[in-house]
PDB file of C-alpha atoms in Angstrom:
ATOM      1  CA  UNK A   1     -12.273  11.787 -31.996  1.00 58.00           C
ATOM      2  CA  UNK A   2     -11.021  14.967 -30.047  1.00 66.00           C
ATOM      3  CA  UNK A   3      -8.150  14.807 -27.778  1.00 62.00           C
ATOM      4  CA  UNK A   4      -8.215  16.896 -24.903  1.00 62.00           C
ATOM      5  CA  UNK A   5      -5.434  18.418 -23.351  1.00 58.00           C
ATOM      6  CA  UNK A   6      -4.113  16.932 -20.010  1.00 64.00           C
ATOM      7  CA  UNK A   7      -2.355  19.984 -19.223  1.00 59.00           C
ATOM      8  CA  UNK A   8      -3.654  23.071 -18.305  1.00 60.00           C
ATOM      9  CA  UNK A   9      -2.945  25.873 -20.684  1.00 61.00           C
ATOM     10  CA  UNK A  10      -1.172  28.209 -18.286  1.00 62.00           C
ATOM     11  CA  UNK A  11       1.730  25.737 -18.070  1.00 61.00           C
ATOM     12  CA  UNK A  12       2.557  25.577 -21.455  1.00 61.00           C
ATOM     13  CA  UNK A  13       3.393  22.940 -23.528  1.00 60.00           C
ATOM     14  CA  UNK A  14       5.923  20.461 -21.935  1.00 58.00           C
ATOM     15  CA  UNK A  15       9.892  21.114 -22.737  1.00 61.00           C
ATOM     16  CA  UNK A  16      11.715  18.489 -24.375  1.00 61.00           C
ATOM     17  CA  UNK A  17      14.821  18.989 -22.091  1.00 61.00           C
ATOM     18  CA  UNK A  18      12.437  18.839 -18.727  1.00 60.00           C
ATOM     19  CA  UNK A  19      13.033  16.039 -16.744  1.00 63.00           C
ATOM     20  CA  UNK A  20      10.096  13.255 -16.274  1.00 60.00           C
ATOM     21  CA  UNK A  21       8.428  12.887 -12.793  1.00 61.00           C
ATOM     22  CA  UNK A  22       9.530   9.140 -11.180  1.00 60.00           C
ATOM     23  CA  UNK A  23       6.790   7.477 -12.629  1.00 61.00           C
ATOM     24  CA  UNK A  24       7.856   8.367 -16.114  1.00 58.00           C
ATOM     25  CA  UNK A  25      11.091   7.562 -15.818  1.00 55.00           C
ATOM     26  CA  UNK A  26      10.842   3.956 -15.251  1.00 56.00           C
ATOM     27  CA  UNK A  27      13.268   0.770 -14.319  1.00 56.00           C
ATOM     28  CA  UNK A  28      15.872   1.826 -12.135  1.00 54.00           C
ATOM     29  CA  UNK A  29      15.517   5.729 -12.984  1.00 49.00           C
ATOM     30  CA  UNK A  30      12.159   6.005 -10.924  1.00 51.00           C
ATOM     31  CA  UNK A  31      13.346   4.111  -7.857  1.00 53.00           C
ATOM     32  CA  UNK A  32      16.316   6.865  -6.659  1.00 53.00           C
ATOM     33  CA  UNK A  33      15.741  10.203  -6.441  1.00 54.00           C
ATOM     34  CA  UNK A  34      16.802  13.193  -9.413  1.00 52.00           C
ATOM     35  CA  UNK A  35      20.524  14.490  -8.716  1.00 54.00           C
ATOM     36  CA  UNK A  36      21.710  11.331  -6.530  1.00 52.00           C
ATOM     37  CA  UNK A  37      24.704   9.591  -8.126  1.00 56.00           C
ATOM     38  CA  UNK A  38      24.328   6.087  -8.596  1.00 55.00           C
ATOM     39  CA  UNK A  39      26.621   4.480  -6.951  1.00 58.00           C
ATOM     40  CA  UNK A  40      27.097   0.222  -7.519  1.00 57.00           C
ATOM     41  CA  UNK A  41      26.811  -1.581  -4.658  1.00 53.00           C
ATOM     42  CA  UNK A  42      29.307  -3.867  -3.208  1.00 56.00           C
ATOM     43  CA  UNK A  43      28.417  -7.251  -2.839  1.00 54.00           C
ATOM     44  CA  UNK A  44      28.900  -7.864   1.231  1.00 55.00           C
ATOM     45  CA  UNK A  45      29.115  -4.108   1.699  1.00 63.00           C
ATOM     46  CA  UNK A  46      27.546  -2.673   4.894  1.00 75.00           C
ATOM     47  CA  UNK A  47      25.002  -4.040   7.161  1.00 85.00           C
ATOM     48  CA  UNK A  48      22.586  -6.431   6.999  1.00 85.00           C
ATOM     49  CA  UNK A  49      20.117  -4.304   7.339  1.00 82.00           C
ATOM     50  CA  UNK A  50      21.469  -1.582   4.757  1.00 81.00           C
ATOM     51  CA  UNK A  51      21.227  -4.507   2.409  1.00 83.00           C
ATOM     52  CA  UNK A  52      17.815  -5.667   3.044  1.00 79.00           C
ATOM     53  CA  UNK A  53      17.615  -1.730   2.762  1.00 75.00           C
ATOM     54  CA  UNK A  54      18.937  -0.917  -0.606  1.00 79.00           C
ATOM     55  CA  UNK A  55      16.771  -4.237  -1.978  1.00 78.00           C
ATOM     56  CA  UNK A  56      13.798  -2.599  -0.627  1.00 72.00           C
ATOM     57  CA  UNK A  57      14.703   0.869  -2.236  1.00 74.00           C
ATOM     58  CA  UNK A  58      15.229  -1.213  -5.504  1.00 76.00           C
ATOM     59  CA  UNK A  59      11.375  -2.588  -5.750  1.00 72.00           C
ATOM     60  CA  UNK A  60       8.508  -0.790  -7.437  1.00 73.00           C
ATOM     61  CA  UNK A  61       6.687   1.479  -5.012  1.00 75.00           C
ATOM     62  CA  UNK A  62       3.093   1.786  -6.211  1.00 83.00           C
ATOM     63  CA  UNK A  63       1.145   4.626  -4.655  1.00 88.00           C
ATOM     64  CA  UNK A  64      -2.250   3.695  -4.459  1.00 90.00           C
ATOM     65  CA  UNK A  65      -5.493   6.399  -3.933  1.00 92.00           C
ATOM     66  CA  UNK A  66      -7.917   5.434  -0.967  1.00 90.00           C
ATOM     67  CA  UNK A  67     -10.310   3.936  -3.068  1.00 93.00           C
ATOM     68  CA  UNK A  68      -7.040   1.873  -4.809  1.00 93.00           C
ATOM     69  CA  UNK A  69      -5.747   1.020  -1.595  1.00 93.00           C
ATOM     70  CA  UNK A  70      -9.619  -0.658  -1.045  1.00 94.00           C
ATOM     71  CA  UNK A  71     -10.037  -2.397  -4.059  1.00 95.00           C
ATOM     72  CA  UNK A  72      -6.553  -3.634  -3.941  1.00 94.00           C
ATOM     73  CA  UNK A  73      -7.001  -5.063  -0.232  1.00 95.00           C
ATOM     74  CA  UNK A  74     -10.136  -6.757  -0.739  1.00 96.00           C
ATOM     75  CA  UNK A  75      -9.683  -8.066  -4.360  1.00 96.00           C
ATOM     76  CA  UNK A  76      -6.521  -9.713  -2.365  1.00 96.00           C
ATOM     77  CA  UNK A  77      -8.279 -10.856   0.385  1.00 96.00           C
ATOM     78  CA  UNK A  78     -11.144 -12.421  -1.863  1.00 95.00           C
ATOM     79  CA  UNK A  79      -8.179 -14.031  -3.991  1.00 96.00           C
ATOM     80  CA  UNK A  80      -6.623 -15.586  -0.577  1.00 95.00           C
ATOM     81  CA  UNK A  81     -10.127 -16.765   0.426  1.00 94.00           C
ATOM     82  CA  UNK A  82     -10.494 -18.668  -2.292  1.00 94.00           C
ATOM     83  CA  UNK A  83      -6.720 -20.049  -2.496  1.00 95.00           C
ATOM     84  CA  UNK A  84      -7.616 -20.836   1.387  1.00 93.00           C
ATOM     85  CA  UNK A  85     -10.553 -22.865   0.810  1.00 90.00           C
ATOM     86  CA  UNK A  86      -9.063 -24.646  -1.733  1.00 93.00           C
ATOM     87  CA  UNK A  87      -5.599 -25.504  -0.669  1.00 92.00           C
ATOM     88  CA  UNK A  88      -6.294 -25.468   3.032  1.00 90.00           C
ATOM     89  CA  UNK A  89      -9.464 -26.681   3.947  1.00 88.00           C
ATOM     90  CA  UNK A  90     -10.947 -23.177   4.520  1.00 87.00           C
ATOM     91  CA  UNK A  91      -8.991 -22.695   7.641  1.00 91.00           C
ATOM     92  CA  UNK A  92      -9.543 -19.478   9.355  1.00 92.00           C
ATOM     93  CA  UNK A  93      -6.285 -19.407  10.847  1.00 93.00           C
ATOM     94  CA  UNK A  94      -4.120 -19.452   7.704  1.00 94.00           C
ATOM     95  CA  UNK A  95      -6.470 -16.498   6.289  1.00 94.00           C
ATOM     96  CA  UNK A  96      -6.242 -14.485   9.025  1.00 94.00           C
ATOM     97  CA  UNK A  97      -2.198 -15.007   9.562  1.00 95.00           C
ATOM     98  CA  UNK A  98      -1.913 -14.370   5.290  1.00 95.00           C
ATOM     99  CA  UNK A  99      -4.470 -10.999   6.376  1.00 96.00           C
ATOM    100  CA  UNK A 100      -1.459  -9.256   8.444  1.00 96.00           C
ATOM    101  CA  UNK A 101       0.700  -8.538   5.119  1.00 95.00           C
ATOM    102  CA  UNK A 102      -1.797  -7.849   3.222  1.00 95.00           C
ATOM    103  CA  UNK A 103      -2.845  -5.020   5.719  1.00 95.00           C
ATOM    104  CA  UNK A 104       0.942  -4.126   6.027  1.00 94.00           C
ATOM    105  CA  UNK A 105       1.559  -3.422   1.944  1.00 92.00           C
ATOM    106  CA  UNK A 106      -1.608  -2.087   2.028  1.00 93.00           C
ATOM    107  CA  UNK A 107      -0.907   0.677   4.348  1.00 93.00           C
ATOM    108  CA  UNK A 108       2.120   1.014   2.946  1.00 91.00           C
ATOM    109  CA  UNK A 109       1.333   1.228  -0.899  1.00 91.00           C
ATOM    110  CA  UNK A 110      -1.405   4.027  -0.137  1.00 93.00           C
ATOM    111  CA  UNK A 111      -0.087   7.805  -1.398  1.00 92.00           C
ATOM    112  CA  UNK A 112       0.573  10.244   1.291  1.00 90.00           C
ATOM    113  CA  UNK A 113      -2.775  12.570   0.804  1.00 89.00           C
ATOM    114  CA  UNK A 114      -4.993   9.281   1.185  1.00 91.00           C
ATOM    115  CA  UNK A 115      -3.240   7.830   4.236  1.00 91.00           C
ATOM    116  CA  UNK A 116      -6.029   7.690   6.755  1.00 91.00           C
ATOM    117  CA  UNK A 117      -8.039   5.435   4.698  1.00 93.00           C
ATOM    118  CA  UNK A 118      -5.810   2.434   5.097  1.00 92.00           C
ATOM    119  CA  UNK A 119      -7.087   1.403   8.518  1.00 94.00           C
ATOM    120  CA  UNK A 120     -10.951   2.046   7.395  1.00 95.00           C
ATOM    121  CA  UNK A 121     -10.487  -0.196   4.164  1.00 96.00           C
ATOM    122  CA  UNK A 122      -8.412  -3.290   5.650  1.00 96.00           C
ATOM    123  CA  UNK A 123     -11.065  -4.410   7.696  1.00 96.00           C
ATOM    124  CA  UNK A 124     -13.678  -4.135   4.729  1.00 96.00           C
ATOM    125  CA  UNK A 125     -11.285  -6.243   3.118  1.00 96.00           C
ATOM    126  CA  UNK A 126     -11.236  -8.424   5.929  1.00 96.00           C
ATOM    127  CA  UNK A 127     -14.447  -9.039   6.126  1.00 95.00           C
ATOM    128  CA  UNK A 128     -15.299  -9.521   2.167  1.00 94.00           C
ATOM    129  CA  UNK A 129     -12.584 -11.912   1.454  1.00 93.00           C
ATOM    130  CA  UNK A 130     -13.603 -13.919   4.690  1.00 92.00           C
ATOM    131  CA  UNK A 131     -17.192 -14.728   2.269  1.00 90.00           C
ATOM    132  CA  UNK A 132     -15.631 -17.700  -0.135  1.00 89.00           C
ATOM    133  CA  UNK A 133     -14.201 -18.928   3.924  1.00 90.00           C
ATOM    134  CA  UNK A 134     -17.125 -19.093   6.216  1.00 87.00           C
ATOM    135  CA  UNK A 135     -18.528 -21.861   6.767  1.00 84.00           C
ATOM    136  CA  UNK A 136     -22.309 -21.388   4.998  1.00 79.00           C
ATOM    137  CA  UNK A 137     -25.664 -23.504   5.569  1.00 78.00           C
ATOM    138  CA  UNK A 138     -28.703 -23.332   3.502  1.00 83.00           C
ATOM    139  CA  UNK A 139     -29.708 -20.221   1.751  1.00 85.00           C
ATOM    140  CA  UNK A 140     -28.503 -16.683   2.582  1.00 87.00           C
ATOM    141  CA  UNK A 141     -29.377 -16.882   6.233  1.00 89.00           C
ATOM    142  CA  UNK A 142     -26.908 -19.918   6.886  1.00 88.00           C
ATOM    143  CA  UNK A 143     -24.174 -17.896   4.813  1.00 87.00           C
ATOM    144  CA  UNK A 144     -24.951 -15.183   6.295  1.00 89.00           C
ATOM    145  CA  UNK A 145     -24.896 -16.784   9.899  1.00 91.00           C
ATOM    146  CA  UNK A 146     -21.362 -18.198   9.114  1.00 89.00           C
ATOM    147  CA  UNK A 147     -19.748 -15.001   8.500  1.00 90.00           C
ATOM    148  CA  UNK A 148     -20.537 -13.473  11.124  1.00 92.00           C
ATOM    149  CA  UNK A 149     -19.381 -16.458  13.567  1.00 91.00           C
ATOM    150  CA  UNK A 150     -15.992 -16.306  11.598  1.00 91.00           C
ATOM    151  CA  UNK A 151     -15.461 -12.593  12.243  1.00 92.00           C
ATOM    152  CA  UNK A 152     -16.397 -13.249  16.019  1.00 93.00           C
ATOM    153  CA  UNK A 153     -14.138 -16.200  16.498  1.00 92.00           C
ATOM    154  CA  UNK A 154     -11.298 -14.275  14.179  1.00 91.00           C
ATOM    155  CA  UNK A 155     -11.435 -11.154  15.479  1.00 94.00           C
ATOM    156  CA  UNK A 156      -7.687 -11.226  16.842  1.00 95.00           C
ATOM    157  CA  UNK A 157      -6.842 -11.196  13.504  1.00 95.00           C
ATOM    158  CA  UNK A 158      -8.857  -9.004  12.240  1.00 95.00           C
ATOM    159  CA  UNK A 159      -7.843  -6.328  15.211  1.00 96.00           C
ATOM    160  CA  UNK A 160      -3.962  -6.997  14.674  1.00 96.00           C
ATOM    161  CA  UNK A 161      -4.092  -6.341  10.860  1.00 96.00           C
ATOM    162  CA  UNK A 162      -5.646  -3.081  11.340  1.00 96.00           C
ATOM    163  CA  UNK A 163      -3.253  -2.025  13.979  1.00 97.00           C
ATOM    164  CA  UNK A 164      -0.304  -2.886  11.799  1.00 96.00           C
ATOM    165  CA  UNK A 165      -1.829  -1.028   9.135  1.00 96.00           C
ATOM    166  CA  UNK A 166      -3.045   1.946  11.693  1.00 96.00           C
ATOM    167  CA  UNK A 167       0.721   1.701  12.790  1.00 96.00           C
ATOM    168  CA  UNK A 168       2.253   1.866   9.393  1.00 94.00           C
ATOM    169  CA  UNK A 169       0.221   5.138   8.576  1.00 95.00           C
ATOM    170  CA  UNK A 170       0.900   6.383  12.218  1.00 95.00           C
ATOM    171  CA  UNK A 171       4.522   6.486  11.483  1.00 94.00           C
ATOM    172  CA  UNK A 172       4.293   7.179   8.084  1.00 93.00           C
ATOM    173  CA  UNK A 173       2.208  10.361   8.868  1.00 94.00           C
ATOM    174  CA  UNK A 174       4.769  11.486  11.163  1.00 94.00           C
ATOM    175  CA  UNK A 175       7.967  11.079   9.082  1.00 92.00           C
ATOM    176  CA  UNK A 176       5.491  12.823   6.615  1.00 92.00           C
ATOM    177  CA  UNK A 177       4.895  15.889   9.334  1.00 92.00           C
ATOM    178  CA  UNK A 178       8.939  16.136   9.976  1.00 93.00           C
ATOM    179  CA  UNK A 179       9.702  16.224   6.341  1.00 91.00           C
ATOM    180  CA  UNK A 180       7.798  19.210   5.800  1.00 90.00           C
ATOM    181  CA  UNK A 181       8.421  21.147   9.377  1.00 90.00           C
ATOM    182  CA  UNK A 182      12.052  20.512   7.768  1.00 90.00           C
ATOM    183  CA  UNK A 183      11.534  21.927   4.891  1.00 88.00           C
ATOM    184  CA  UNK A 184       9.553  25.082   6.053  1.00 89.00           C
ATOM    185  CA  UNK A 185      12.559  25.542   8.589  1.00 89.00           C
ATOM    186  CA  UNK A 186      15.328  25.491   5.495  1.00 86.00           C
ATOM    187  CA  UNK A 187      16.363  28.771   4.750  1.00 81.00           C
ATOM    188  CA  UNK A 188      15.983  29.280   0.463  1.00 78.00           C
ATOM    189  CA  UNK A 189      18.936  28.686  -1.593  1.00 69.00           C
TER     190      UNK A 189
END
Protein backbone atom coordinates (compact mmCIF):
# COMPACT_ATOMS: atom_id res chain seq x y z
CA UNK A 1 0.00 0.00 0.00
CA UNK A 2 1.25 3.65 -0.75
CA UNK A 3 1.96 6.02 1.96
CA UNK A 4 1.29 9.46 1.35
CA UNK A 5 3.08 12.21 2.64
CA UNK A 6 1.51 14.28 5.53
CA UNK A 7 3.70 17.07 4.86
CA UNK A 8 3.68 19.26 2.17
CA UNK A 9 6.75 19.18 0.03
CA UNK A 10 7.74 22.82 0.34
CA UNK A 11 8.55 22.26 4.03
CA UNK A 12 10.91 19.71 3.68
CA UNK A 13 11.44 16.77 5.42
CA UNK A 14 11.23 17.19 9.27
CA UNK A 15 14.75 17.88 11.25
CA UNK A 16 15.74 15.52 13.76
CA UNK A 17 16.91 18.34 16.18
CA UNK A 18 13.32 20.32 15.69
CA UNK A 19 11.39 20.39 18.59
CA UNK A 20 7.80 18.46 18.66
CA UNK A 21 4.56 20.57 18.83
CA UNK A 22 2.75 19.94 22.60
CA UNK A 23 0.86 17.20 21.46
CA UNK A 24 3.93 15.24 20.53
CA UNK A 25 5.68 15.77 23.33
CA UNK A 26 3.56 14.08 25.79
CA UNK A 27 3.31 13.55 29.86
CA UNK A 28 4.43 16.49 31.53
CA UNK A 29 6.41 17.99 28.39
CA UNK A 30 3.04 18.96 26.56
CA UNK A 31 1.34 20.55 29.56
CA UNK A 32 4.02 23.78 30.03
CA UNK A 33 5.01 25.73 27.44
CA UNK A 34 8.74 25.38 25.23
CA UNK A 35 11.56 27.56 27.05
CA UNK A 36 9.77 27.73 30.64
CA UNK A 37 11.97 26.19 33.36
CA UNK A 38 10.37 23.72 35.35
CA UNK A 39 10.36 24.62 38.47
CA UNK A 40 9.08 21.84 41.51
CA UNK A 41 6.49 22.97 43.40
CA UNK A 42 6.42 23.38 47.06
CA UNK A 43 4.06 21.51 48.88
CA UNK A 44 1.90 24.45 50.83
CA UNK A 45 3.49 27.04 48.56
CA UNK A 46 1.29 29.99 47.48
CA UNK A 47 -2.36 30.37 47.39
CA UNK A 48 -5.06 28.29 47.35
CA UNK A 49 -6.02 29.19 44.35
CA UNK A 50 -2.42 29.06 42.63
CA UNK A 51 -2.63 25.49 43.76
CA UNK A 52 -5.90 24.50 42.46
CA UNK A 53 -4.11 26.50 39.56
CA UNK A 54 -0.97 24.65 38.89
CA UNK A 55 -3.24 21.15 39.29
CA UNK A 56 -5.33 22.44 36.59
CA UNK A 57 -2.25 23.40 34.35
CA UNK A 58 -1.03 19.77 35.15
CA UNK A 59 -4.23 17.87 33.43
CA UNK A 60 -4.51 16.90 29.79
CA UNK A 61 -6.09 19.67 27.74
CA UNK A 62 -7.83 18.06 24.77
CA UNK A 63 -8.76 20.45 22.00
CA UNK A 64 -11.68 19.26 20.42
CA UNK A 65 -13.03 20.45 16.56
CA UNK A 66 -16.80 21.64 16.48
CA UNK A 67 -18.01 18.57 15.27
CA UNK A 68 -15.69 16.79 18.35
CA UNK A 69 -16.92 19.12 20.75
CA UNK A 70 -20.71 17.67 19.47
CA UNK A 71 -20.14 14.21 19.47
CA UNK A 72 -18.31 14.42 22.68
CA UNK A 73 -21.31 16.39 24.46
CA UNK A 74 -24.00 14.27 23.36
CA UNK A 75 -22.29 10.79 23.48
CA UNK A 76 -21.90 12.15 27.31
CA UNK A 77 -25.16 13.23 27.73
CA UNK A 78 -26.66 9.89 26.21
CA UNK A 79 -24.14 8.00 28.65
CA UNK A 80 -25.61 10.15 31.77
CA UNK A 81 -29.16 9.42 30.53
CA UNK A 82 -28.79 6.11 30.77
CA UNK A 83 -26.65 6.05 34.17
CA UNK A 84 -29.76 8.42 35.26
CA UNK A 85 -32.43 6.10 34.51
CA UNK A 86 -30.80 3.44 35.96
CA UNK A 87 -29.33 4.60 39.18
CA UNK A 88 -31.83 7.35 39.79
CA UNK A 89 -35.11 6.62 38.77
CA UNK A 90 -34.88 8.73 35.56
CA UNK A 91 -35.00 11.91 37.47
CA UNK A 92 -34.87 14.98 35.42
CA UNK A 93 -33.36 16.96 38.00
CA UNK A 94 -30.13 14.99 38.54
CA UNK A 95 -29.68 15.03 34.54
CA UNK A 96 -30.10 18.38 34.14
CA UNK A 97 -27.79 19.46 37.36
CA UNK A 98 -24.96 16.55 35.84
CA UNK A 99 -25.83 18.74 32.16
CA UNK A 100 -24.05 22.07 33.61
CA UNK A 101 -20.39 20.40 33.57
CA UNK A 102 -20.79 18.72 30.87
CA UNK A 103 -21.62 22.05 28.98
CA UNK A 104 -18.72 23.71 31.00
CA UNK A 105 -15.73 21.07 29.72
CA UNK A 106 -17.40 21.15 26.72
CA UNK A 107 -16.93 24.72 25.99
CA UNK A 108 -13.87 24.54 27.37
CA UNK A 109 -12.23 21.47 25.56
CA UNK A 110 -13.30 23.03 22.05
CA UNK A 111 -9.98 24.53 19.98
CA UNK A 112 -9.88 28.20 19.56
CA UNK A 113 -10.92 28.36 15.59
CA UNK A 114 -14.18 26.24 16.46
CA UNK A 115 -15.27 28.20 19.53
CA UNK A 116 -18.67 29.43 18.51
CA UNK A 117 -19.98 26.04 18.09
CA UNK A 118 -19.99 25.16 21.74
CA UNK A 119 -23.23 26.93 22.61
CA UNK A 120 -25.04 25.51 19.25
CA UNK A 121 -23.96 21.80 20.12
CA UNK A 122 -24.72 21.67 24.06
CA UNK A 123 -28.21 22.00 23.65
CA UNK A 124 -28.30 19.21 20.83
CA UNK A 125 -26.69 17.31 23.39
CA UNK A 126 -29.18 18.26 25.75
CA UNK A 127 -31.83 17.30 24.07
CA UNK A 128 -30.48 13.72 22.65
CA UNK A 129 -29.26 12.43 25.89
CA UNK A 130 -32.65 13.57 27.53
CA UNK A 131 -34.22 10.35 24.96
CA UNK A 132 -33.15 7.13 27.31
CA UNK A 133 -34.92 9.94 30.31
CA UNK A 134 -38.31 10.94 29.15
CA UNK A 135 -40.85 9.44 30.26
CA UNK A 136 -42.33 7.43 26.88
CA UNK A 137 -45.96 5.86 26.25
CA UNK A 138 -46.89 3.62 23.48
CA UNK A 139 -45.23 3.81 20.17
CA UNK A 140 -43.24 6.78 18.81
CA UNK A 141 -45.94 9.31 19.45
CA UNK A 142 -45.94 8.66 23.36
CA UNK A 143 -41.96 8.86 23.20
CA UNK A 144 -42.09 11.39 21.28
CA UNK A 145 -44.75 13.30 23.48
CA UNK A 146 -42.47 12.72 26.57
CA UNK A 147 -39.56 14.46 25.29
CA UNK A 148 -40.86 17.21 24.51
CA UNK A 149 -42.73 17.67 28.04
CA UNK A 150 -39.20 17.02 29.62
CA UNK A 151 -37.50 19.79 27.64
CA UNK A 152 -40.52 22.15 28.58
CA UNK A 153 -40.53 21.36 32.24
CA UNK A 154 -36.39 21.33 32.14
CA UNK A 155 -35.78 24.11 30.32
CA UNK A 156 -33.92 26.03 33.28
CA UNK A 157 -31.49 23.63 32.83
CA UNK A 158 -31.22 23.43 29.61
CA UNK A 159 -30.92 27.54 29.36
CA UNK A 160 -28.20 27.65 32.25
CA UNK A 161 -25.91 25.02 30.58
CA UNK A 162 -25.79 26.90 27.46
CA UNK A 163 -25.07 30.14 29.13
CA UNK A 164 -22.19 28.64 31.04
CA UNK A 165 -20.97 27.27 27.96
CA UNK A 166 -21.88 30.69 25.89
CA UNK A 167 -19.94 32.30 28.90
CA UNK A 168 -16.92 30.11 28.80
CA UNK A 169 -16.43 30.87 24.97
CA UNK A 170 -17.38 34.60 25.66
CA UNK A 171 -14.38 34.94 27.80
CA UNK A 172 -12.37 32.63 26.16
CA UNK A 173 -12.82 34.58 22.83
CA UNK A 174 -11.77 37.63 24.47
CA UNK A 175 -8.56 36.53 26.26
CA UNK A 176 -8.16 35.02 22.68
CA UNK A 177 -8.68 38.77 21.01
CA UNK A 178 -6.08 40.37 23.74
CA UNK A 179 -3.51 37.76 23.11
CA UNK A 180 -3.20 38.61 19.64
CA UNK A 181 -3.85 42.67 19.80
CA UNK A 182 -0.70 41.91 22.19
CA UNK A 183 1.15 40.35 20.02
CA UNK A 184 0.55 42.60 16.89
CA UNK A 185 1.49 45.57 19.35
CA UNK A 186 5.11 43.78 20.31
CA UNK A 187 7.73 45.33 18.55
CA UNK A 188 10.04 42.18 16.67
CA UNK A 189 12.97 40.93 18.44
Amino acid sequence: MEQHRTRPAQYGPRRSGAPLPAQGRGGAAAARPVGRPVQPARPGAGSPVARVVRALRGMPNPRLTGLGSGLFCAAVMTLLGFLDGLLFGASLTVYGVLFVPVSLLTALWVRRGDLLTAPVVVPIAFAVGLVPVAESGDGIGGRLMGLVTALATEAGWLYGGTLVAGSAVIVRRIRLVRRRAAARNRPPA
